[in-house]
């Protein structure tokens, strides 16, 4: 399993602790894990749109997520997102 370190704001940790204290949270680590997964997925999809539009390279994409190129390929493949044949539309010759 791929592991990514993500900084979490203090107020999010406090909210998670309050949630657990009131009995709403269940397992705090599970809640935080889900929260981090959602944040990672949002960032991945945002960067993927930029990559798809040709605004960023695959290498930049990987660096922004703190992944190696190989790890990024695996993550994209896992989500069914193509990494090849992404190009700007071919313009007709004038």
PDB file of C-alpha atoms in Angstrom:
ATOM      1  CA  UNK A   1       0.000   0.000   0.000  1.00  0.00           C
ATOM      2  CA  UNK A   2       1.226   3.476  -0.887  1.00  0.00           C
ATOM      3  CA  UNK A   3       1.745   5.831   2.052  1.00  0.00           C
ATOM      4  CA  UNK A   4       1.645   9.605   1.740  1.00  0.00           C
ATOM      5  CA  UNK A   5       2.402  12.088   4.507  1.00  0.00           C
ATOM      6  CA  UNK A   6      -0.138  14.885   4.666  1.00  0.00           C
ATOM      7  CA  UNK A   7      -0.027  17.786   7.116  1.00  0.00           C
ATOM      8  CA  UNK A   8      -3.300  18.189   9.023  1.00  0.00           C
ATOM      9  CA  UNK A   9      -4.328  21.489  10.552  1.00  0.00           C
ATOM     10  CA  UNK A  10      -4.672  21.661  14.310  1.00  0.00           C
ATOM     11  CA  UNK A  11      -8.351  22.675  14.097  1.00  0.00           C
ATOM     12  CA  UNK A  12      -9.148  19.533  12.074  1.00  0.00           C
ATOM     13  CA  UNK A  13      -7.490  17.373  14.718  1.00  0.00           C
ATOM     14  CA  UNK A  14      -9.451  19.158  17.463  1.00  0.00           C
ATOM     15  CA  UNK A  15     -12.709  18.666  15.537  1.00  0.00           C
ATOM     16  CA  UNK A  16     -11.921  14.970  15.148  1.00  0.00           C
ATOM     17  CA  UNK A  17     -11.177  14.662  18.876  1.00  0.00           C
ATOM     18  CA  UNK A  18     -14.457  16.426  19.727  1.00  0.00           C
ATOM     19  CA  UNK A  19     -16.299  14.125  17.363  1.00  0.00           C
ATOM     20  CA  UNK A  20     -14.825  11.117  19.132  1.00  0.00           C
ATOM     21  CA  UNK A  21     -15.560  12.562  22.591  1.00  0.00           C
ATOM     22  CA  UNK A  22     -19.242  13.037  21.734  1.00  0.00           C
ATOM     23  CA  UNK A  23     -19.510   9.491  20.429  1.00  0.00           C
ATOM     24  CA  UNK A  24     -19.974  10.492  16.794  1.00  0.00           C
ATOM     25  CA  UNK A  25     -16.557   9.543  15.590  1.00  0.00           C
ATOM     26  CA  UNK A  26     -15.927   5.889  16.205  1.00  0.00           C
ATOM     27  CA  UNK A  27     -12.252   5.329  15.538  1.00  0.00           C
ATOM     28  CA  UNK A  28     -10.420   8.657  15.238  1.00  0.00           C
ATOM     29  CA  UNK A  29      -7.672   7.215  13.056  1.00  0.00           C
ATOM     30  CA  UNK A  30     -10.246   5.826  10.622  1.00  0.00           C
ATOM     31  CA  UNK A  31     -11.971   9.223  10.445  1.00  0.00           C
ATOM     32  CA  UNK A  32      -8.685  11.042   9.839  1.00  0.00           C
ATOM     33  CA  UNK A  33      -7.660   8.444   7.264  1.00  0.00           C
ATOM     34  CA  UNK A  34     -10.873   9.011   5.327  1.00  0.00           C
ATOM     35  CA  UNK A  35     -10.397  12.772   5.543  1.00  0.00           C
ATOM     36  CA  UNK A  36      -6.844  12.513   4.224  1.00  0.00           C
ATOM     37  CA  UNK A  37      -7.934  10.154   1.435  1.00  0.00           C
ATOM     38  CA  UNK A  38     -10.552  12.678   0.327  1.00  0.00           C
ATOM     39  CA  UNK A  39      -7.999  15.494   0.328  1.00  0.00           C
ATOM     40  CA  UNK A  40      -5.484  13.426  -1.625  1.00  0.00           C
ATOM     41  CA  UNK A  41      -8.115  12.384  -4.160  1.00  0.00           C
ATOM     42  CA  UNK A  42      -9.227  16.013  -4.615  1.00  0.00           C
ATOM     43  CA  UNK A  43      -5.622  17.162  -5.159  1.00  0.00           C
ATOM     44  CA  UNK A  44      -4.955  14.267  -7.542  1.00  0.00           C
ATOM     45  CA  UNK A  45      -8.008  15.062  -9.675  1.00  0.00           C
ATOM     46  CA  UNK A  46      -7.178  18.788  -9.725  1.00  0.00           C
ATOM     47  CA  UNK A  47      -3.642  18.072 -10.926  1.00  0.00           C
ATOM     48  CA  UNK A  48      -4.887  15.436 -13.371  1.00  0.00           C
ATOM     49  CA  UNK A  49      -7.112  18.018 -15.082  1.00  0.00           C
ATOM     50  CA  UNK A  50      -4.062  20.274 -15.477  1.00  0.00           C
ATOM     51  CA  UNK A  51      -2.020  17.359 -16.846  1.00  0.00           C
ATOM     52  CA  UNK A  52      -4.822  16.388 -19.222  1.00  0.00           C
ATOM     53  CA  UNK A  53      -4.984  19.968 -20.515  1.00  0.00           C
ATOM     54  CA  UNK A  54      -1.231  19.953 -21.150  1.00  0.00           C
ATOM     55  CA  UNK A  55      -0.575  22.579 -18.468  1.00  0.00           C
ATOM     56  CA  UNK A  56       1.777  20.421 -16.379  1.00  0.00           C
ATOM     57  CA  UNK A  57       4.090  17.478 -17.002  1.00  0.00           C
ATOM     58  CA  UNK A  58       3.742  14.050 -15.451  1.00  0.00           C
ATOM     59  CA  UNK A  59       6.957  14.693 -13.502  1.00  0.00           C
ATOM     60  CA  UNK A  60       5.595  17.923 -12.022  1.00  0.00           C
ATOM     61  CA  UNK A  61       2.330  16.127 -11.227  1.00  0.00           C
ATOM     62  CA  UNK A  62       4.221  13.438  -9.295  1.00  0.00           C
ATOM     63  CA  UNK A  63       6.374  15.964  -7.396  1.00  0.00           C
ATOM     64  CA  UNK A  64       3.320  17.968  -6.337  1.00  0.00           C
ATOM     65  CA  UNK A  65       1.834  14.834  -4.771  1.00  0.00           C
ATOM     66  CA  UNK A  66       5.125  13.796  -3.184  1.00  0.00           C
ATOM     67  CA  UNK A  67       5.257  10.627  -5.285  1.00  0.00           C
ATOM     68  CA  UNK A  68       7.790   9.079  -7.601  1.00  0.00           C
ATOM     69  CA  UNK A  69       6.810   8.778 -11.255  1.00  0.00           C
ATOM     70  CA  UNK A  70       6.340   5.035 -10.816  1.00  0.00           C
ATOM     71  CA  UNK A  71       4.053   5.572  -7.801  1.00  0.00           C
ATOM     72  CA  UNK A  72       2.004   8.137  -9.722  1.00  0.00           C
ATOM     73  CA  UNK A  73       1.558   5.722 -12.639  1.00  0.00           C
ATOM     74  CA  UNK A  74       0.304   3.102 -10.159  1.00  0.00           C
ATOM     75  CA  UNK A  75      -2.141   5.539  -8.530  1.00  0.00           C
ATOM     76  CA  UNK A  76      -3.519   6.685 -11.885  1.00  0.00           C
ATOM     77  CA  UNK A  77      -3.822   3.119 -13.143  1.00  0.00           C
ATOM     78  CA  UNK A  78      -5.620   2.122  -9.938  1.00  0.00           C
ATOM     79  CA  UNK A  79      -8.195   4.857 -10.612  1.00  0.00           C
ATOM     80  CA  UNK A  80      -8.510   4.052 -14.322  1.00  0.00           C
ATOM     81  CA  UNK A  81      -7.055   7.397 -15.437  1.00  0.00           C
ATOM     82  CA  UNK A  82      -5.012   7.229 -18.662  1.00  0.00           C
ATOM     83  CA  UNK A  83      -1.448   8.524 -18.752  1.00  0.00           C
ATOM     84  CA  UNK A  84      -0.828   8.229 -22.479  1.00  0.00           C
ATOM     85  CA  UNK A  85      -2.493   9.499 -25.625  1.00  0.00           C
ATOM     86  CA  UNK A  86      -3.430  12.711 -23.853  1.00  0.00           C
ATOM     87  CA  UNK A  87      -2.843  15.555 -26.266  1.00  0.00           C
ATOM     88  CA  UNK A  88      -4.321  18.732 -27.596  1.00  0.00           C
ATOM     89  CA  UNK A  89      -6.773  18.263 -30.471  1.00  0.00           C
ATOM     90  CA  UNK A  90      -5.097  18.092 -33.879  1.00  0.00           C
ATOM     91  CA  UNK A  91      -5.767  21.250 -35.870  1.00  0.00           C
ATOM     92  CA  UNK A  92      -6.686  20.945 -39.528  1.00  0.00           C
ATOM     93  CA  UNK A  93      -4.071  22.181 -41.993  1.00  0.00           C
ATOM     94  CA  UNK A  94      -4.855  25.646 -43.302  1.00  0.00           C
TER      95      UNK A  94
END
